[in-house]
Tab-separated table of C-alpha atoms in Angstrom:
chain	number	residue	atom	x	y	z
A	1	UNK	CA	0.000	0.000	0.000
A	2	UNK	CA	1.178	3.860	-0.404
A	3	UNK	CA	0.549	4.603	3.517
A	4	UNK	CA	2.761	3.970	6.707
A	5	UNK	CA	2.945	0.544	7.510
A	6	UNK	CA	3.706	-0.820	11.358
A	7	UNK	CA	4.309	-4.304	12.116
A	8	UNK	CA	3.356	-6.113	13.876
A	9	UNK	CA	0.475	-4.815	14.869
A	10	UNK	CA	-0.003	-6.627	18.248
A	11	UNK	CA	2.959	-7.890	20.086
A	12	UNK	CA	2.839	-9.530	23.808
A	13	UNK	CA	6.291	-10.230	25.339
A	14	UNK	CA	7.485	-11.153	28.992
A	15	UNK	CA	8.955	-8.763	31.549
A	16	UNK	CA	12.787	-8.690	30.381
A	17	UNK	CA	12.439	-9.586	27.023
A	18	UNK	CA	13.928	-7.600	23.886
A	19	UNK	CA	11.495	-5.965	20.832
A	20	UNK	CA	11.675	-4.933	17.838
A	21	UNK	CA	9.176	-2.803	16.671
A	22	UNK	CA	8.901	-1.910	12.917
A	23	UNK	CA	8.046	0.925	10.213
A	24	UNK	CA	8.709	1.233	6.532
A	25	UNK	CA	7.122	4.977	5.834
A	26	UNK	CA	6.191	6.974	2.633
A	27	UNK	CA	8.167	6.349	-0.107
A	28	UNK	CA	10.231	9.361	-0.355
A	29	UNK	CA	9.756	10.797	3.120
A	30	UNK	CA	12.756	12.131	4.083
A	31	UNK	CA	11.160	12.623	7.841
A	32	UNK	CA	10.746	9.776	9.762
A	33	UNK	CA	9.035	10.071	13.402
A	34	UNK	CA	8.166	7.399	16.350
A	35	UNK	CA	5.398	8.244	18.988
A	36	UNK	CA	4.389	6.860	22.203
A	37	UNK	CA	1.187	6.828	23.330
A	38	UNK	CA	-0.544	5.606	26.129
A	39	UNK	CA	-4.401	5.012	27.514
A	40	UNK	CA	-5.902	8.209	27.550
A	41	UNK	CA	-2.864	10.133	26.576
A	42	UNK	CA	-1.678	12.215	23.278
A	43	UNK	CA	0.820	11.317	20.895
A	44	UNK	CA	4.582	11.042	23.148
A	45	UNK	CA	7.222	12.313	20.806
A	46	UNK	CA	10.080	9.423	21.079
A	47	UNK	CA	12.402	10.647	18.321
A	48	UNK	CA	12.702	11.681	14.899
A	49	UNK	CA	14.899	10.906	11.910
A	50	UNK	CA	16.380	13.311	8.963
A	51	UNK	CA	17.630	11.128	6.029
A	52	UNK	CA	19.596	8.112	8.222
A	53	UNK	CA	20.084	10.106	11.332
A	54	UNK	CA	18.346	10.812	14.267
A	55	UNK	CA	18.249	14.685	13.996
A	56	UNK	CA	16.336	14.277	17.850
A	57	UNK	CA	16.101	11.840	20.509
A	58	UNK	CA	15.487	13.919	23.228
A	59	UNK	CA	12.200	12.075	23.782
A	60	UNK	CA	13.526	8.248	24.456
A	61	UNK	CA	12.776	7.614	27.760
A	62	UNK	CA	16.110	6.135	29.159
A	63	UNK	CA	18.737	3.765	27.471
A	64	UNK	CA	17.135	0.649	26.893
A	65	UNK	CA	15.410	2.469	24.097
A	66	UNK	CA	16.961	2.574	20.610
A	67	UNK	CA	16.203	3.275	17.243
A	68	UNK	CA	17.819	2.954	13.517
A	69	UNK	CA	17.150	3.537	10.121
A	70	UNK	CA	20.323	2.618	8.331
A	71	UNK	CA	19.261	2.979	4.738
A	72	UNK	CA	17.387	6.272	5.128
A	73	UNK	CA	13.358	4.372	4.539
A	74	UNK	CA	12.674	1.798	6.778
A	75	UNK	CA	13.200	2.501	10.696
A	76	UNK	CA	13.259	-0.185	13.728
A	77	UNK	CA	12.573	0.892	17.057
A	78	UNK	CA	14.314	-1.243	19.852
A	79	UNK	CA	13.455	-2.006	23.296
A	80	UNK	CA	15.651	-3.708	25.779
A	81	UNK	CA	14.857	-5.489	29.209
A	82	UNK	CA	11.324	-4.340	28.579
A	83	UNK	CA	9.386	-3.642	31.550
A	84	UNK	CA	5.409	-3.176	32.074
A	85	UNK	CA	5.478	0.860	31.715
A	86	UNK	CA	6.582	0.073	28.293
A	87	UNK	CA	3.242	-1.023	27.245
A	88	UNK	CA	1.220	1.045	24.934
A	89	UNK	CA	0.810	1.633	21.236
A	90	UNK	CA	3.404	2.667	19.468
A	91	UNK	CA	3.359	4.772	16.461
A	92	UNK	CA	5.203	5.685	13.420
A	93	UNK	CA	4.799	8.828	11.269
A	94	UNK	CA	6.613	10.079	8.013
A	95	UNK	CA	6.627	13.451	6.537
A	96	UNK	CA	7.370	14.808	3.429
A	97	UNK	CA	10.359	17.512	4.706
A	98	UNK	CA	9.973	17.214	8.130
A	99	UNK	CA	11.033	20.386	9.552
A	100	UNK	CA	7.623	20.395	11.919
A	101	UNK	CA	5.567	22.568	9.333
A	102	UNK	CA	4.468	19.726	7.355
A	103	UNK	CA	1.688	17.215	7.606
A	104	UNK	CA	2.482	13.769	9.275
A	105	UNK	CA	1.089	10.636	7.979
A	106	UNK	CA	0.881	8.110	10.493
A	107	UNK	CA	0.429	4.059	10.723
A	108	UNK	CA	-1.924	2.491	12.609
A	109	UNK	CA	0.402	1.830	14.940
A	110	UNK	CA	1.489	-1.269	17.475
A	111	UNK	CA	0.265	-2.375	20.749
A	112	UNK	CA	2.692	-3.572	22.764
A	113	UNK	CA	1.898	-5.211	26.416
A	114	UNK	CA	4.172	-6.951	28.501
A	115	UNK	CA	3.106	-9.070	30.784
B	1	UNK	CA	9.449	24.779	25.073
B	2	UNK	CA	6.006	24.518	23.376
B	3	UNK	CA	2.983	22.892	24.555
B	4	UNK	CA	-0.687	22.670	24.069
B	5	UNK	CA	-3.665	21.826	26.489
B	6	UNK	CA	-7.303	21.005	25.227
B	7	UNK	CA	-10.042	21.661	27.261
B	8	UNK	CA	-12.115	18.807	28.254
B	9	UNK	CA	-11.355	15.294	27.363
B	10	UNK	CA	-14.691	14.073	26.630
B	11	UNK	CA	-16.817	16.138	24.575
B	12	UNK	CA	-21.101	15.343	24.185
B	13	UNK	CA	-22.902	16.924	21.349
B	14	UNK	CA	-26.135	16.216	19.960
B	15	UNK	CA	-26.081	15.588	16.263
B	16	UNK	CA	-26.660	18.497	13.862
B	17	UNK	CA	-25.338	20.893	16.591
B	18	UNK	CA	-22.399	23.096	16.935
B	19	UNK	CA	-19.029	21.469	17.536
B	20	UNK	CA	-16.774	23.226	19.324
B	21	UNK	CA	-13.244	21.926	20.876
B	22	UNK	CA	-10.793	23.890	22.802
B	23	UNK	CA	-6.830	24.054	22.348
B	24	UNK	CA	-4.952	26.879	23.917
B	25	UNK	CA	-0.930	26.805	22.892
B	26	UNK	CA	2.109	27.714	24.461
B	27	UNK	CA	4.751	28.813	22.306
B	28	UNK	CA	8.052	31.308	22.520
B	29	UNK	CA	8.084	32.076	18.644
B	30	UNK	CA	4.953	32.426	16.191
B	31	UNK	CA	3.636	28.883	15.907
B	32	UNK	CA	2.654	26.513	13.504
B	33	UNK	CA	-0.803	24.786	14.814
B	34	UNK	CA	-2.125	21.384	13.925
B	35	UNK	CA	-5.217	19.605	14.410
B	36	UNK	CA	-5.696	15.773	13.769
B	37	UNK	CA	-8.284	13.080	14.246
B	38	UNK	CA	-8.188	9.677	15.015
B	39	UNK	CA	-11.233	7.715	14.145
B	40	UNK	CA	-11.340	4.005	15.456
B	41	UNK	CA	-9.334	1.645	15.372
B	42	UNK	CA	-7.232	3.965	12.669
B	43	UNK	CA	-4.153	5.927	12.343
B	44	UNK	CA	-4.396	9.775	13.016
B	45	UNK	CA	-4.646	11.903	10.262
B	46	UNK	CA	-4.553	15.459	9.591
B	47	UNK	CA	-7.773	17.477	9.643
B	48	UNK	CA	-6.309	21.009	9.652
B	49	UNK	CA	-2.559	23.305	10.032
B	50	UNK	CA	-2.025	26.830	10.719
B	51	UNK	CA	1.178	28.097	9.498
B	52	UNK	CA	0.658	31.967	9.518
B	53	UNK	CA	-1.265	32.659	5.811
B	54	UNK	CA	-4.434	33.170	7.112
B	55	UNK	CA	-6.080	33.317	11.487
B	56	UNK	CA	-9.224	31.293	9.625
B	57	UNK	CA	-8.441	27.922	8.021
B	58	UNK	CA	-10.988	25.273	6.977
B	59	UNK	CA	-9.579	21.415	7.003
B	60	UNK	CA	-11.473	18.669	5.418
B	61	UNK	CA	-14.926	16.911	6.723
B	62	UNK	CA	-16.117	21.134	7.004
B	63	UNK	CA	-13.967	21.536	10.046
B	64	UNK	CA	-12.247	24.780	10.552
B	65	UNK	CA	-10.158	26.705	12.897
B	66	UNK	CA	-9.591	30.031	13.920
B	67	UNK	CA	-6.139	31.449	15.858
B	68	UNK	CA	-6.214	34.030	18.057
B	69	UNK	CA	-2.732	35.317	19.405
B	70	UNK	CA	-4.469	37.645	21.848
B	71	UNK	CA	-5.953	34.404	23.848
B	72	UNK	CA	-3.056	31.842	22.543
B	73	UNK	CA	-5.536	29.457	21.128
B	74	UNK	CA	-7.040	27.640	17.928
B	75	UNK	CA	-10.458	26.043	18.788
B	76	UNK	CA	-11.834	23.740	16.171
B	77	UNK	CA	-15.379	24.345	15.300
B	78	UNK	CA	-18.032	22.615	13.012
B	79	UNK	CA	-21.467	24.284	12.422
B	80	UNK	CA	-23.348	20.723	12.345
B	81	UNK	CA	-21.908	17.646	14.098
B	82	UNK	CA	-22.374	14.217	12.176
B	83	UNK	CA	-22.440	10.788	13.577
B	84	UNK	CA	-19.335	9.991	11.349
B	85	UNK	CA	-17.431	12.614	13.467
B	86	UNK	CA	-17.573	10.682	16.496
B	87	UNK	CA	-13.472	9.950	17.235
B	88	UNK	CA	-10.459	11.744	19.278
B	89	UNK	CA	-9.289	15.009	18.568
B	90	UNK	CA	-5.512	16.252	19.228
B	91	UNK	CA	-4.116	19.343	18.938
B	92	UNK	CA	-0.685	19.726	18.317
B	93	UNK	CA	2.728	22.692	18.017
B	94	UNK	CA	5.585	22.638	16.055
B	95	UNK	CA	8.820	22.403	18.606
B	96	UNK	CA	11.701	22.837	16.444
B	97	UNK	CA	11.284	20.153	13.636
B	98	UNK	CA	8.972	17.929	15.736
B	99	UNK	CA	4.829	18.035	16.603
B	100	UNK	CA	4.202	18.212	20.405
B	101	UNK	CA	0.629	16.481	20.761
B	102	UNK	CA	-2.248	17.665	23.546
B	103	UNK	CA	-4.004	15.128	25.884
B	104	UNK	CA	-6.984	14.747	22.933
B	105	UNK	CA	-10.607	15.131	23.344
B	106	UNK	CA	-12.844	12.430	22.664
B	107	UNK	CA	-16.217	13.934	20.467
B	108	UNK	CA	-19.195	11.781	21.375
B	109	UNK	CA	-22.214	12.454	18.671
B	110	UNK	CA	-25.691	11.892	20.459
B	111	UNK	CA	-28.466	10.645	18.417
């Protein structure tokens, strides 16, 4: 399809476990963004890509959180020793510039609970 | 650093009446002002931006929004609410190169 895609779209994992969460945007987005968000809660901003870099991960919570796009499209988001805050849904955007004037286009996201 | 809060979190309206939901903005530097909507069990997409051209701007589904500087907000109004608008609402401000989200107000449409 031609919109964001998120996969997988449900994931349950065990206190302690690693995930990998992914997102393969827009073709041609240069913007790449990951959100947080929780029951009853807004959008988190996690951190954002420009090209292959993270132009700003000022929103990752603490170190066990990681997240890559080597080839400048597709991103992974990385969680180690995951722990039960870390559930919610997580969500992917991709803009066209970035450069916060543009619209985002967003995935529908994945739920993540650990147990 | 930039911020938004809506208003209410749940919002009741009966259908064919006036929508109105409240977002009042925090920002050091003329902002650029977003509104998107999340219908269920889909992504969020964009209904509206401000980004200085014009205080009135119409989105799509006959939503609009007006920004006032003198009260630092950007409500979004509809004249007649439709059962299909039922969903959550966020407003959001440009930080930099990143959207900062608000808490979201859910729109219930009464029969």
């Amino acid at each position: 399809g031609a919109g964001v895609s998120q996969t997988p779209s449900n994931k349950v994992t065990e206190k302690g476990k690693y995930v990998e969460l992914r997102c393969d945007p827009i073709s041609g987005h240069t913007a790449l963004y990951w959100y947080r968000q929780s029951l009853g809660q807004g959008p988190e901003f996690l951190i954002y890509f420009q090209g292959t870099g993270a132009a700003d991960d000022s929103g990752l919570p603490n170190d066990r959180f990681f997240a890559v796009r080597p080839e400048g499209s597709v991103s992974t988001l990385k969680i180690q020793r995951t722990e039960r805050g870390d559930s919610a849904v997580y969500l992917c955007a991709s803009s066209l510039s970035g450069r916060g004037t543009g619209e985002l286009f967003f995935g529908e996201g994945s739920r993540l609970t650990v147990l | 650093a930039q911020s938004v809060t809506q208003l209410g979190s749940h919002v009741s309206v009966s259908e064919g009446a006036l929508v109105l939901l409240r977002c009042n903005y925090s920002s050091s530097v003329p902002p650029y002002l977003f509104w998107y909507v999340q219908y269920p069990n889909q992504g969020l997409q964009l209904l509206l931006k401000y980004t200085s051209a014009a205080t009135l701007v119409k989105g799509i589904n006959g939503f609009e929004a007006e920004f006032k500087k003198s009260e630092t907000s950007f409500h979004l109004t509809k004249p007649s609410a439709h059962m299909s608008d039922a969903a959550e609402y966020f407003c959001a401000v440009n930080e930099d190169d990143k959207i900062i989200f608000g808490k979201g107000t859910r729109l219930h449409i009464l029969p």
